[in-house]
mmCIF file of C-alpha atoms in Angstrom:
data_model
loop_
_atom_site.group_PDB
_atom_site.id
_atom_site.type_symbol
_atom_site.label_atom_id
_atom_site.label_comp_id
_atom_site.label_asym_id
_atom_site.label_seq_id
_atom_site.Cartn_x
_atom_site.Cartn_y
_atom_site.Cartn_z
ATOM 1 C CA UNK F 1 -0.100 0.289 -0.006
ATOM 2 C CA UNK F 2 0.796 3.509 -0.271
ATOM 3 C CA UNK F 3 0.633 4.260 3.357
ATOM 4 C CA UNK F 4 3.150 1.396 3.710
ATOM 5 C CA UNK F 5 5.650 2.875 1.482
ATOM 6 C CA UNK F 6 5.407 6.439 3.022
ATOM 7 C CA UNK F 7 6.290 4.922 6.433
ATOM 8 C CA UNK F 8 8.843 2.744 5.432
ATOM 9 C CA UNK F 9 10.737 5.436 3.746
ATOM 10 C CA UNK F 10 10.099 7.573 6.727
ATOM 11 C CA UNK F 11 11.389 4.635 9.168
ATOM 12 C CA UNK F 12 14.380 4.178 6.858
ATOM 13 C CA UNK F 13 16.085 7.156 8.850
ATOM 14 C CA UNK F 14 17.955 6.420 11.880
ATOM 15 C CA UNK F 15 15.915 9.387 13.729
ATOM 16 C CA UNK F 16 12.729 8.313 12.341
ATOM 17 C CA UNK F 17 10.070 9.954 14.830
ATOM 18 C CA UNK F 18 8.543 7.109 17.280
ATOM 19 C CA UNK F 19 4.790 7.730 16.553
ATOM 20 C CA UNK F 20 5.786 6.809 12.768
ATOM 21 C CA UNK F 21 7.950 3.797 13.710
ATOM 22 C CA UNK F 22 5.025 2.465 15.897
ATOM 23 C CA UNK F 23 2.477 3.215 13.247
ATOM 24 C CA UNK F 24 4.823 1.370 10.525
ATOM 25 C CA UNK F 25 5.201 -1.563 13.037
ATOM 26 C CA UNK F 26 1.318 -1.589 14.048
ATOM 27 C CA UNK F 27 0.889 -2.088 10.419
ATOM 28 C CA UNK F 28 3.258 -4.932 9.504
ATOM 29 C CA UNK F 29 2.021 -6.739 12.386
ATOM 30 C CA UNK F 30 -1.871 -6.469 11.230
ATOM 31 C CA UNK F 31 -0.128 -7.513 7.909
ATOM 32 C CA UNK F 32 1.171 -10.600 9.335
ATOM 33 C CA UNK F 33 4.537 -9.672 8.765
ATOM 34 C CA UNK F 34 5.925 -10.514 12.220
ATOM 35 C CA UNK F 35 9.736 -10.327 11.626
ATOM 36 C CA UNK F 36 9.151 -6.968 10.135
ATOM 37 C CA UNK F 37 7.242 -5.858 12.773
ATOM 38 C CA UNK F 38 9.411 -7.045 15.992
ATOM 39 C CA UNK F 39 12.409 -5.113 14.363
ATOM 40 C CA UNK F 40 10.591 -1.688 14.189
ATOM 41 C CA UNK F 41 9.414 -2.321 17.999
ATOM 42 C CA UNK F 42 13.041 -3.143 19.093
ATOM 43 C CA UNK F 43 14.193 0.037 17.245
ATOM 44 C CA UNK F 44 11.703 1.780 19.448
ATOM 45 C CA UNK F 45 12.538 0.037 22.625
ATOM 46 C CA UNK F 46 16.463 0.660 21.684
ATOM 47 C CA UNK F 47 15.261 4.153 21.962
ATOM 48 C CA UNK F 48 12.745 4.321 24.640
ATOM 49 C CA UNK F 49 13.307 1.366 27.089
ATOM 50 C CA UNK F 50 9.917 1.991 28.768
ATOM 51 C CA UNK F 51 7.725 2.567 25.577
ATOM 52 C CA UNK F 52 4.916 0.435 27.136
ATOM 53 C CA UNK F 53 3.228 0.240 23.590
ATOM 54 C CA UNK F 54 5.929 -1.244 21.844
ATOM 55 C CA UNK F 55 6.862 -3.802 24.801
ATOM 56 C CA UNK F 56 2.961 -4.585 24.489
ATOM 57 C CA UNK F 57 3.229 -5.322 20.720
ATOM 58 C CA UNK F 58 6.481 -7.209 20.960
ATOM 59 C CA UNK F 59 3.929 -9.545 23.401
ATOM 60 C CA UNK F 60 1.362 -9.773 20.271
ATOM 61 C CA UNK F 61 3.964 -10.513 17.991
ATOM 62 C CA UNK F 62 5.287 -13.492 20.548
ATOM 63 C CA UNK F 63 1.487 -14.283 20.969
ATOM 64 C CA UNK F 64 1.074 -14.851 17.239
ATOM 65 C CA UNK F 65 4.009 -17.158 16.849
ATOM 66 C CA UNK F 66 2.255 -19.307 20.029
ATOM 67 C CA UNK F 67 5.056 -17.961 22.444
ATOM 68 C CA UNK F 68 2.111 -17.504 24.953
ATOM 69 C CA UNK F 69 4.157 -17.267 28.121
ATOM 70 C CA UNK F 70 6.869 -14.513 26.512
ATOM 71 C CA UNK F 71 3.868 -12.560 25.270
ATOM 72 C CA UNK F 72 2.507 -12.857 29.129
ATOM 73 C CA UNK F 73 5.811 -12.043 30.066
ATOM 74 C CA UNK F 74 6.184 -8.774 27.966
ATOM 75 C CA UNK F 75 2.648 -7.513 28.970
ATOM 76 C CA UNK F 76 3.579 -8.136 32.682
ATOM 77 C CA UNK F 77 6.557 -6.267 31.934
ATOM 78 C CA UNK F 78 4.436 -3.200 30.477
ATOM 79 C CA UNK F 79 2.089 -2.931 33.190
ATOM 80 C CA UNK F 80 5.341 -2.784 35.602
ATOM 81 C CA UNK F 81 5.927 0.357 33.950
ATOM 82 C CA UNK F 82 2.548 1.549 33.929
ATOM 83 C CA UNK F 83 -0.175 -0.474 35.589
ATOM 84 C CA UNK F 84 -2.768 1.595 33.894
ATOM 85 C CA UNK F 85 -1.762 0.647 30.353
ATOM 86 C CA UNK F 86 -5.370 -0.319 28.925
ATOM 87 C CA UNK F 87 -4.058 -2.359 25.698
ATOM 88 C CA UNK F 88 -1.724 -4.136 27.874
ATOM 89 C CA UNK F 89 -4.649 -5.314 30.344
ATOM 90 C CA UNK F 90 -6.664 -5.991 27.444
ATOM 91 C CA UNK F 91 -3.981 -8.149 26.005
ATOM 92 C CA UNK F 92 -3.021 -10.138 29.368
ATOM 93 C CA UNK F 93 -7.126 -11.168 29.568
ATOM 94 C CA UNK F 94 -7.085 -12.516 26.009
ATOM 95 C CA UNK F 95 -3.754 -14.310 26.531
ATOM 96 C CA UNK F 96 -4.737 -15.955 29.678
ATOM 97 C CA UNK F 97 -8.098 -17.108 28.439
ATOM 98 C CA UNK F 98 -7.525 -18.082 24.629
ATOM 99 C CA UNK F 99 -3.809 -18.694 24.825
ATOM 100 C CA UNK F 100 -3.124 -20.490 28.631
ATOM 101 C CA UNK F 101 -6.753 -21.461 29.102
ATOM 102 C CA UNK F 102 -6.080 -20.451 32.496
ATOM 103 C CA UNK F 103 -9.785 -19.475 33.335
ATOM 104 C CA UNK F 104 -9.006 -18.113 37.019
ATOM 105 C CA UNK F 105 -6.295 -15.866 36.079
ATOM 106 C CA UNK F 106 -8.150 -14.799 33.040
ATOM 107 C CA UNK F 107 -10.924 -13.591 35.603
ATOM 108 C CA UNK F 108 -8.489 -11.629 37.673
ATOM 109 C CA UNK F 109 -6.939 -9.944 34.554
ATOM 110 C CA UNK F 110 -10.511 -9.155 33.468
ATOM 111 C CA UNK F 111 -11.587 -7.536 36.971
ATOM 112 C CA UNK F 112 -8.153 -5.681 36.503
ATOM 113 C CA UNK F 113 -9.081 -4.317 32.710
ATOM 114 C CA UNK F 114 -12.597 -3.370 34.038
ATOM 115 C CA UNK F 115 -11.305 -1.663 37.014
ATOM 116 C CA UNK F 116 -9.702 1.134 34.584
ATOM 117 C CA UNK F 117 -12.198 0.406 31.655
ATOM 118 C CA UNK F 118 -15.793 0.287 33.198
ATOM 119 C CA UNK F 119 -17.891 0.915 30.242
ATOM 120 C CA UNK F 120 -18.047 0.717 26.645
ATOM 121 C CA UNK F 121 -17.729 -1.875 23.874
ATOM 122 C CA UNK F 122 -14.267 -3.225 24.934
ATOM 123 C CA UNK F 123 -15.730 -3.489 28.565
ATOM 124 C CA UNK F 124 -18.620 -5.524 27.372
ATOM 125 C CA UNK F 125 -16.293 -7.678 25.527
ATOM 126 C CA UNK F 126 -14.394 -8.606 28.751
ATOM 127 C CA UNK F 127 -17.409 -9.063 30.836
ATOM 128 C CA UNK F 128 -18.470 -11.876 28.063
ATOM 129 C CA UNK F 129 -14.697 -13.297 28.582
ATOM 130 C CA UNK F 130 -15.041 -13.081 32.045
ATOM 131 C CA UNK F 131 -18.427 -15.019 32.072
ATOM 132 C CA UNK F 132 -17.069 -17.450 29.815
ATOM 133 C CA UNK F 133 -14.266 -18.110 31.818
ATOM 134 C CA UNK F 134 -16.350 -18.544 35.283
ATOM 135 C CA UNK F 135 -18.635 -21.014 33.029
ATOM 136 C CA UNK F 136 -15.313 -23.443 32.405
ATOM 137 C CA UNK F 137 -14.362 -23.178 36.081
ATOM 138 C CA UNK F 138 -17.866 -24.034 37.134
ATOM 139 C CA UNK F 139 -17.665 -27.084 34.741
ATOM 140 C CA UNK F 140 -14.184 -27.852 35.920
ATOM 141 C CA UNK F 141 -15.412 -28.085 39.424
ATOM 142 C CA UNK F 142 -12.661 -25.435 40.507
ATOM 143 C CA UNK F 143 -14.999 -22.754 41.270
ATOM 144 C CA UNK F 144 -17.298 -22.612 44.259
ATOM 145 C CA UNK F 145 -20.812 -22.766 43.095
ATOM 146 C CA UNK F 146 -23.083 -19.763 42.943
ATOM 147 C CA UNK F 147 -25.961 -20.110 45.727
#
């Protein structure tokens, strides 16, 4: 796409602005070019080691590669830097539920997400995931029965 060409040209400069690099990395990730995305996110982190957006999205690259524990570690790293970073809370909830099938941990992650984003479509999605996780726990006999 033209957008990708323009972003890649801008990113070719060593002093490319961070927002443009992140935009390019997100585009590469969305288009499934995981290695290209990782390289750009790593350039951001080399310049801004505490950039939670880049750290979280390296986690997304790892998750798509099936490296779920490493992806979760990146999300946790981002949350240590910024405990209110919404995207990391969202990803942690998804990875625990879909990737690890750790439903108890997914419920806790969902509660943390809802503590920051109580309303809106993302909150509604997380509430549904939380309900599904609780149902899975109920089936496995790991959750106390609701009275």
